[in-house]
């Protein structure tokens, strides 16, 4: 590129998100956008397509996937990738911890979300939560509650672990799951919301068809 | 002595950093996992790529050792593979890989460019959520169950379904690798994830799923001789278990000889 050539400024281009209402992966993206003060134009995919609420993305009509983020000519799918993108594009410092041990801990909790929180939450969504699911869920919630008694956020500083885990808590609360026995989790959710630029639209069930702008302002 | 020291003891004598010449003994890692688990293999690859010595030990997941009090004293949800570095423990491939990447000697395996980093994570996501569950079915049906029951016949229906799912995902990977040496520009975590998954698939009876795709074959074969990015004389691919290693429940440790 020459010295005086014009480089397109991607940061000013609108960011759009194709998601599914109530989908945990979509909710993670909305949370991250809120924390990083990014204005998203959100379009909701039709619920007729078979959407797995837990998986980070799903094929729609053979070609599209949700959640999918687009900015200019760049497009990417899946909560993992979208969170990475929003973290860099958004305001403030990166949510990725600089210290190796804290970074490892962050990813540990992201994995715990996928492996322990997700199956129990999925069971609750589908109304077939077993005693074992509830025990597994309570173990994670108790552990989080204990950690959050000492920490402002899951690994101390605000990190990727927070939007990942908070998305499940929102879904559990909207689904009527009682988390009042874990007061530190409730306080932590409040702290996350204080970091956000606007309220999160957490209407969850039933899924709705259509389009709405800026679920996160 | 905890479960790490029982199963993956650090024999410091004569090994990297053991005499303190590089003060690296504190960085020696201990890993517990299984040779048929893609997540375990990803951790071994990352350690080799980043030049981190790592002792490995077999975690008997066939008998649910991850749920034993000894293991859950360290990792309360039984997450595996598990890693220990001195007084630090962490579990799960994403955590361990990120930790080693940050600690290691080579360039970071996360691309600096934001679109490349996001694209990398997209391919990691596909490896984890789409490819791994189907490869796991083939590994279970064709390798593990016959290992414990010699009369076992693989569930043909489950295998066919897994193959059909893999065909769709591998077609996407084949397209992505066309014209690219690696999945996303430079060698990255996307390659580490897919190396583990494709390698396990190659150990099953369905290696043709890989071999019938020239781009994936080319990429996989090139990795077999690729030296690690830490600059040390080690090929991470050479540490991956073959079918016999899997049967013997053996994992390779990462040993650095040219320090």
PDB file of N, CA and C in Angstrom, chain A residues 10 55-57 59 65 74 76-81 84-85 88-89 100-105 107-109 111-112 115 139-140 143, chain B residues 72 76-77 79 85 87-88 90-95 98-99 102-103 114-115 117-119 121-122 124-126 128-130 168 172:
ATOM      1  N   UNK A  10     -12.256  -0.108   9.082  1.00  0.00           N
ATOM      2  CA  UNK A  10     -13.294  -1.092   9.385  1.00  0.00           C
ATOM      3  C   UNK A  10     -14.018  -0.765  10.687  1.00  0.00           C
ATOM      4  N   UNK A  55     -24.922 -25.792  21.303  1.00  0.00           N
ATOM      5  CA  UNK A  55     -23.766 -25.708  20.400  1.00  0.00           C
ATOM      6  C   UNK A  55     -23.506 -24.269  20.001  1.00  0.00           C
ATOM      7  N   UNK A  56     -22.268 -23.979  19.765  1.00  0.00           N
ATOM      8  CA  UNK A  56     -21.900 -22.595  19.520  1.00  0.00           C
ATOM      9  C   UNK A  56     -22.355 -22.107  18.151  1.00  0.00           C
ATOM     10  N   UNK A  57     -22.597 -22.988  17.251  1.00  0.00           N
ATOM     11  CA  UNK A  57     -23.155 -22.553  15.982  1.00  0.00           C
ATOM     12  C   UNK A  57     -23.955 -23.708  15.404  1.00  0.00           C
ATOM     13  N   UNK A  59     -25.840 -25.007  11.521  1.00  0.00           N
ATOM     14  CA  UNK A  59     -26.083 -24.715  10.113  1.00  0.00           C
ATOM     15  C   UNK A  59     -27.548 -24.347   9.885  1.00  0.00           C
ATOM     16  N   UNK A  65     -24.833 -19.933   9.255  1.00  0.00           N
ATOM     17  CA  UNK A  65     -24.661 -20.492  10.590  1.00  0.00           C
ATOM     18  C   UNK A  65     -25.001 -19.422  11.611  1.00  0.00           C
ATOM     19  N   UNK A  74     -16.013  -8.992   6.187  1.00  0.00           N
ATOM     20  CA  UNK A  74     -15.591 -10.097   7.055  1.00  0.00           C
ATOM     21  C   UNK A  74     -16.795 -10.707   7.767  1.00  0.00           C
ATOM     22  N   UNK A  76     -17.887 -14.193  10.360  1.00  0.00           N
ATOM     23  CA  UNK A  76     -17.410 -15.374  11.082  1.00  0.00           C
ATOM     24  C   UNK A  76     -18.535 -15.903  11.972  1.00  0.00           C
ATOM     25  N   UNK A  77     -18.496 -17.204  12.245  1.00  0.00           N
ATOM     26  CA  UNK A  77     -19.571 -17.840  13.006  1.00  0.00           C
ATOM     27  C   UNK A  77     -19.054 -18.502  14.274  1.00  0.00           C
ATOM     28  N   UNK A  78     -19.957 -18.610  15.241  1.00  0.00           N
ATOM     29  CA  UNK A  78     -19.638 -19.311  16.479  1.00  0.00           C
ATOM     30  C   UNK A  78     -19.250 -18.354  17.586  1.00  0.00           C
ATOM     31  N   UNK A  79     -19.725 -18.649  18.792  1.00  0.00           N
ATOM     32  CA  UNK A  79     -19.476 -17.754  19.925  1.00  0.00           C
ATOM     33  C   UNK A  79     -17.987 -17.570  20.184  1.00  0.00           C
ATOM     34  N   UNK A  80     -17.238 -18.639  20.076  1.00  0.00           N
ATOM     35  CA  UNK A  80     -15.798 -18.571  20.366  1.00  0.00           C
ATOM     36  C   UNK A  80     -15.122 -17.526  19.479  1.00  0.00           C
ATOM     37  N   UNK A  81     -15.400 -17.599  18.181  1.00  0.00           N
ATOM     38  CA  UNK A  81     -14.775 -16.688  17.228  1.00  0.00           C
ATOM     39  C   UNK A  81     -15.320 -15.270  17.379  1.00  0.00           C
ATOM     40  N   UNK A  84     -13.906 -13.412  20.377  1.00  0.00           N
ATOM     41  CA  UNK A  84     -12.538 -12.983  20.084  1.00  0.00           C
ATOM     42  C   UNK A  84     -12.549 -11.691  19.271  1.00  0.00           C
ATOM     43  N   UNK A  85     -13.424 -11.665  18.270  1.00  0.00           N
ATOM     44  CA  UNK A  85     -13.502 -10.502  17.381  1.00  0.00           C
ATOM     45  C   UNK A  85     -13.998  -9.273  18.144  1.00  0.00           C
ATOM     46  N   UNK A  88     -11.473  -7.517  20.526  1.00  0.00           N
ATOM     47  CA  UNK A  88     -10.482  -6.632  19.903  1.00  0.00           C
ATOM     48  C   UNK A  88     -11.141  -5.370  19.356  1.00  0.00           C
ATOM     49  N   UNK A  89     -12.303  -5.538  18.742  1.00  0.00           N
ATOM     50  CA  UNK A  89     -12.968  -4.398  18.111  1.00  0.00           C
ATOM     51  C   UNK A  89     -13.573  -3.428  19.138  1.00  0.00           C
ATOM     52  N   UNK A 100      -0.127 -16.105  32.436  1.00  0.00           N
ATOM     53  CA  UNK A 100      -0.407 -17.445  31.927  1.00  0.00           C
ATOM     54  C   UNK A 100      -1.341 -18.221  32.856  1.00  0.00           C
ATOM     55  N   UNK A 101      -1.117 -18.123  34.138  1.00  0.00           N
ATOM     56  CA  UNK A 101      -1.925 -18.908  35.073  1.00  0.00           C
ATOM     57  C   UNK A 101      -3.379 -18.421  35.099  1.00  0.00           C
ATOM     58  N   UNK A 102      -3.568 -17.121  35.023  1.00  0.00           N
ATOM     59  CA  UNK A 102      -4.932 -16.576  35.004  1.00  0.00           C
ATOM     60  C   UNK A 102      -5.613 -16.926  33.679  1.00  0.00           C
ATOM     61  N   UNK A 103      -4.835 -16.878  32.610  1.00  0.00           N
ATOM     62  CA  UNK A 103      -5.350 -17.246  31.290  1.00  0.00           C
ATOM     63  C   UNK A 103      -5.832 -18.704  31.295  1.00  0.00           C
ATOM     64  N   UNK A 104      -5.006 -19.574  31.887  1.00  0.00           N
ATOM     65  CA  UNK A 104      -5.394 -20.981  31.987  1.00  0.00           C
ATOM     66  C   UNK A 104      -6.681 -21.146  32.779  1.00  0.00           C
ATOM     67  N   UNK A 105      -6.780 -20.401  33.858  1.00  0.00           N
ATOM     68  CA  UNK A 105      -7.973 -20.479  34.709  1.00  0.00           C
ATOM     69  C   UNK A 105      -9.217 -19.985  33.964  1.00  0.00           C
ATOM     70  N   UNK A 107      -9.769 -20.139  30.749  1.00  0.00           N
ATOM     71  CA  UNK A 107     -10.200 -21.158  29.796  1.00  0.00           C
ATOM     72  C   UNK A 107     -10.750 -22.393  30.490  1.00  0.00           C
ATOM     73  N   UNK A 108     -10.250 -22.669  31.695  1.00  0.00           N
ATOM     74  CA  UNK A 108     -10.797 -23.784  32.479  1.00  0.00           C
ATOM     75  C   UNK A 108     -12.292 -23.553  32.727  1.00  0.00           C
ATOM     76  N   UNK A 109     -12.636 -22.331  33.113  1.00  0.00           N
ATOM     77  CA  UNK A 109     -14.042 -22.043  33.409  1.00  0.00           C
ATOM     78  C   UNK A 109     -14.892 -22.009  32.145  1.00  0.00           C
ATOM     79  N   UNK A 111     -14.366 -23.996  29.658  1.00  0.00           N
ATOM     80  CA  UNK A 111     -14.582 -25.434  29.432  1.00  0.00           C
ATOM     81  C   UNK A 111     -15.625 -26.004  30.395  1.00  0.00           C
ATOM     82  N   UNK A 112     -15.570 -25.575  31.649  1.00  0.00           N
ATOM     83  CA  UNK A 112     -16.564 -26.052  32.627  1.00  0.00           C
ATOM     84  C   UNK A 112     -17.971 -25.652  32.174  1.00  0.00           C
ATOM     85  N   UNK A 115     -18.856 -28.106  29.408  1.00  0.00           N
ATOM     86  CA  UNK A 115     -18.942 -29.516  29.799  1.00  0.00           C
ATOM     87  C   UNK A 115     -19.898 -29.783  30.949  1.00  0.00           C
ATOM     88  N   UNK A 139     -23.476 -28.242  41.778  1.00  0.00           N
ATOM     89  CA  UNK A 139     -22.031 -28.306  42.082  1.00  0.00           C
ATOM     90  C   UNK A 139     -21.312 -27.128  41.439  1.00  0.00           C
ATOM     91  N   UNK A 140     -21.656 -26.862  40.188  1.00  0.00           N
ATOM     92  CA  UNK A 140     -20.995 -25.753  39.486  1.00  0.00           C
ATOM     93  C   UNK A 140     -21.403 -24.424  40.118  1.00  0.00           C
ATOM     94  N   UNK A 143     -19.699 -23.886  43.407  1.00  0.00           N
ATOM     95  CA  UNK A 143     -18.287 -23.569  43.227  1.00  0.00           C
ATOM     96  C   UNK A 143     -18.119 -22.115  42.779  1.00  0.00           C
TER      97      UNK A 143
ATOM     98  N   UNK B  72     -10.440 -35.690  41.811  1.00  0.00           N
ATOM     99  CA  UNK B  72     -11.380 -34.584  42.038  1.00  0.00           C
ATOM    100  C   UNK B  72     -10.986 -33.704  43.226  1.00  0.00           C
ATOM    101  N   UNK B  76     -12.310 -30.436  40.647  1.00  0.00           N
ATOM    102  CA  UNK B  76     -13.565 -30.842  41.290  1.00  0.00           C
ATOM    103  C   UNK B  76     -14.619 -31.377  40.329  1.00  0.00           C
ATOM    104  N   UNK B  77     -14.558 -30.994  39.041  1.00  0.00           N
ATOM    105  CA  UNK B  77     -15.564 -31.493  38.104  1.00  0.00           C
ATOM    106  C   UNK B  77     -15.040 -32.666  37.264  1.00  0.00           C
ATOM    107  N   UNK B  79     -12.653 -32.666  35.185  1.00  0.00           N
ATOM    108  CA  UNK B  79     -12.223 -32.237  33.842  1.00  0.00           C
ATOM    109  C   UNK B  79     -10.847 -32.842  33.524  1.00  0.00           C
ATOM    110  N   UNK B  85       1.865 -27.693  37.194  1.00  0.00           N
ATOM    111  CA  UNK B  85       3.173 -27.041  37.139  1.00  0.00           C
ATOM    112  C   UNK B  85       3.441 -26.526  38.550  1.00  0.00           C
ATOM    113  N   UNK B  87       3.020 -25.558  41.919  1.00  0.00           N
ATOM    114  CA  UNK B  87       1.839 -25.397  42.770  1.00  0.00           C
ATOM    115  C   UNK B  87       0.607 -24.989  41.979  1.00  0.00           C
ATOM    116  N   UNK B  88       0.667 -25.095  40.680  1.00  0.00           N
ATOM    117  CA  UNK B  88      -0.461 -24.668  39.823  1.00  0.00           C
ATOM    118  C   UNK B  88      -1.064 -25.875  39.124  1.00  0.00           C
ATOM    119  N   UNK B  90      -4.321 -27.002  36.378  1.00  0.00           N
ATOM    120  CA  UNK B  90      -5.413 -26.565  35.517  1.00  0.00           C
ATOM    121  C   UNK B  90      -5.818 -27.731  34.619  1.00  0.00           C
ATOM    122  N   UNK B  91      -7.076 -27.748  34.205  1.00  0.00           N
ATOM    123  CA  UNK B  91      -7.565 -28.888  33.424  1.00  0.00           C
ATOM    124  C   UNK B  91      -8.349 -28.428  32.206  1.00  0.00           C
ATOM    125  N   UNK B  92      -8.428 -29.336  31.223  1.00  0.00           N
ATOM    126  CA  UNK B  92      -9.139 -29.046  29.980  1.00  0.00           C
ATOM    127  C   UNK B  92      -8.172 -28.551  28.923  1.00  0.00           C
ATOM    128  N   UNK B  93      -8.389 -29.000  27.690  1.00  0.00           N
ATOM    129  CA  UNK B  93      -7.438 -28.682  26.623  1.00  0.00           C
ATOM    130  C   UNK B  93      -7.274 -27.182  26.402  1.00  0.00           C
ATOM    131  N   UNK B  94      -8.377 -26.445  26.398  1.00  0.00           N
ATOM    132  CA  UNK B  94      -8.270 -25.011  26.104  1.00  0.00           C
ATOM    133  C   UNK B  94      -7.444 -24.281  27.150  1.00  0.00           C
ATOM    134  N   UNK B  95      -7.621 -24.681  28.393  1.00  0.00           N
ATOM    135  CA  UNK B  95      -6.877 -24.044  29.479  1.00  0.00           C
ATOM    136  C   UNK B  95      -5.393 -24.413  29.399  1.00  0.00           C
ATOM    137  N   UNK B  98      -3.597 -22.867  26.287  1.00  0.00           N
ATOM    138  CA  UNK B  98      -3.369 -21.414  26.450  1.00  0.00           C
ATOM    139  C   UNK B  98      -2.250 -21.155  27.446  1.00  0.00           C
ATOM    140  N   UNK B  99      -2.251 -21.938  28.514  1.00  0.00           N
ATOM    141  CA  UNK B  99      -1.220 -21.777  29.540  1.00  0.00           C
ATOM    142  C   UNK B  99       0.172 -22.074  28.959  1.00  0.00           C
ATOM    143  N   UNK B 102       1.364 -19.451  26.492  1.00  0.00           N
ATOM    144  CA  UNK B 102       1.844 -18.217  27.128  1.00  0.00           C
ATOM    145  C   UNK B 102       3.195 -18.420  27.811  1.00  0.00           C
ATOM    146  N   UNK B 103       3.430 -19.634  28.296  1.00  0.00           N
ATOM    147  CA  UNK B 103       4.672 -19.947  29.006  1.00  0.00           C
ATOM    148  C   UNK B 103       5.833 -20.280  28.068  1.00  0.00           C
ATOM    149  N   UNK B 114      -6.815  -9.661  14.002  1.00  0.00           N
ATOM    150  CA  UNK B 114      -8.100 -10.003  14.619  1.00  0.00           C
ATOM    151  C   UNK B 114      -8.960 -10.910  13.735  1.00  0.00           C
ATOM    152  N   UNK B 115      -8.958 -10.669  12.426  1.00  0.00           N
ATOM    153  CA  UNK B 115      -9.794 -11.525  11.575  1.00  0.00           C
ATOM    154  C   UNK B 115      -9.204 -12.943  11.493  1.00  0.00           C
ATOM    155  N   UNK B 117      -7.457 -14.309  13.951  1.00  0.00           N
ATOM    156  CA  UNK B 117      -7.716 -14.921  15.267  1.00  0.00           C
ATOM    157  C   UNK B 117      -9.147 -15.442  15.348  1.00  0.00           C
ATOM    158  N   UNK B 118     -10.092 -14.653  14.816  1.00  0.00           N
ATOM    159  CA  UNK B 118     -11.485 -15.087  14.831  1.00  0.00           C
ATOM    160  C   UNK B 118     -11.696 -16.281  13.910  1.00  0.00           C
ATOM    161  N   UNK B 119     -11.040 -16.239  12.747  1.00  0.00           N
ATOM    162  CA  UNK B 119     -11.170 -17.367  11.811  1.00  0.00           C
ATOM    163  C   UNK B 119     -10.557 -18.629  12.422  1.00  0.00           C
ATOM    164  N   UNK B 121     -10.495 -19.347  15.579  1.00  0.00           N
ATOM    165  CA  UNK B 121     -11.441 -19.845  16.576  1.00  0.00           C
ATOM    166  C   UNK B 121     -12.652 -20.522  15.937  1.00  0.00           C
ATOM    167  N   UNK B 122     -13.038 -20.044  14.765  1.00  0.00           N
ATOM    168  CA  UNK B 122     -14.126 -20.700  14.031  1.00  0.00           C
ATOM    169  C   UNK B 122     -13.748 -22.151  13.714  1.00  0.00           C
ATOM    170  N   UNK B 124     -11.421 -23.928  15.196  1.00  0.00           N
ATOM    171  CA  UNK B 124     -11.300 -24.680  16.452  1.00  0.00           C
ATOM    172  C   UNK B 124     -12.687 -25.164  16.873  1.00  0.00           C
ATOM    173  N   UNK B 125     -13.662 -24.270  16.762  1.00  0.00           N
ATOM    174  CA  UNK B 125     -15.034 -24.596  17.118  1.00  0.00           C
ATOM    175  C   UNK B 125     -15.546 -25.790  16.312  1.00  0.00           C
ATOM    176  N   UNK B 126     -15.282 -25.781  15.025  1.00  0.00           N
ATOM    177  CA  UNK B 126     -15.753 -26.883  14.175  1.00  0.00           C
ATOM    178  C   UNK B 126     -15.056 -28.183  14.575  1.00  0.00           C
ATOM    179  N   UNK B 128     -13.938 -28.972  17.504  1.00  0.00           N
ATOM    180  CA  UNK B 128     -14.407 -29.423  18.818  1.00  0.00           C
ATOM    181  C   UNK B 128     -15.863 -29.897  18.787  1.00  0.00           C
ATOM    182  N   UNK B 129     -16.717 -29.104  18.140  1.00  0.00           N
ATOM    183  CA  UNK B 129     -18.151 -29.410  18.236  1.00  0.00           C
ATOM    184  C   UNK B 129     -18.665 -30.318  17.118  1.00  0.00           C
ATOM    185  N   UNK B 130     -18.010 -30.298  15.968  1.00  0.00           N
ATOM    186  CA  UNK B 130     -18.519 -31.074  14.839  1.00  0.00           C
ATOM    187  C   UNK B 130     -17.704 -32.330  14.555  1.00  0.00           C
ATOM    188  N   UNK B 168     -19.193 -34.285   5.708  1.00  0.00           N
ATOM    189  CA  UNK B 168     -19.630 -32.898   5.530  1.00  0.00           C
ATOM    190  C   UNK B 168     -18.580 -31.927   6.081  1.00  0.00           C
ATOM    191  N   UNK B 172     -15.522 -29.237   4.184  1.00  0.00           N
ATOM    192  CA  UNK B 172     -15.258 -27.830   4.514  1.00  0.00           C
ATOM    193  C   UNK B 172     -13.771 -27.598   4.750  1.00  0.00           C
TER     194      UNK B 172
END
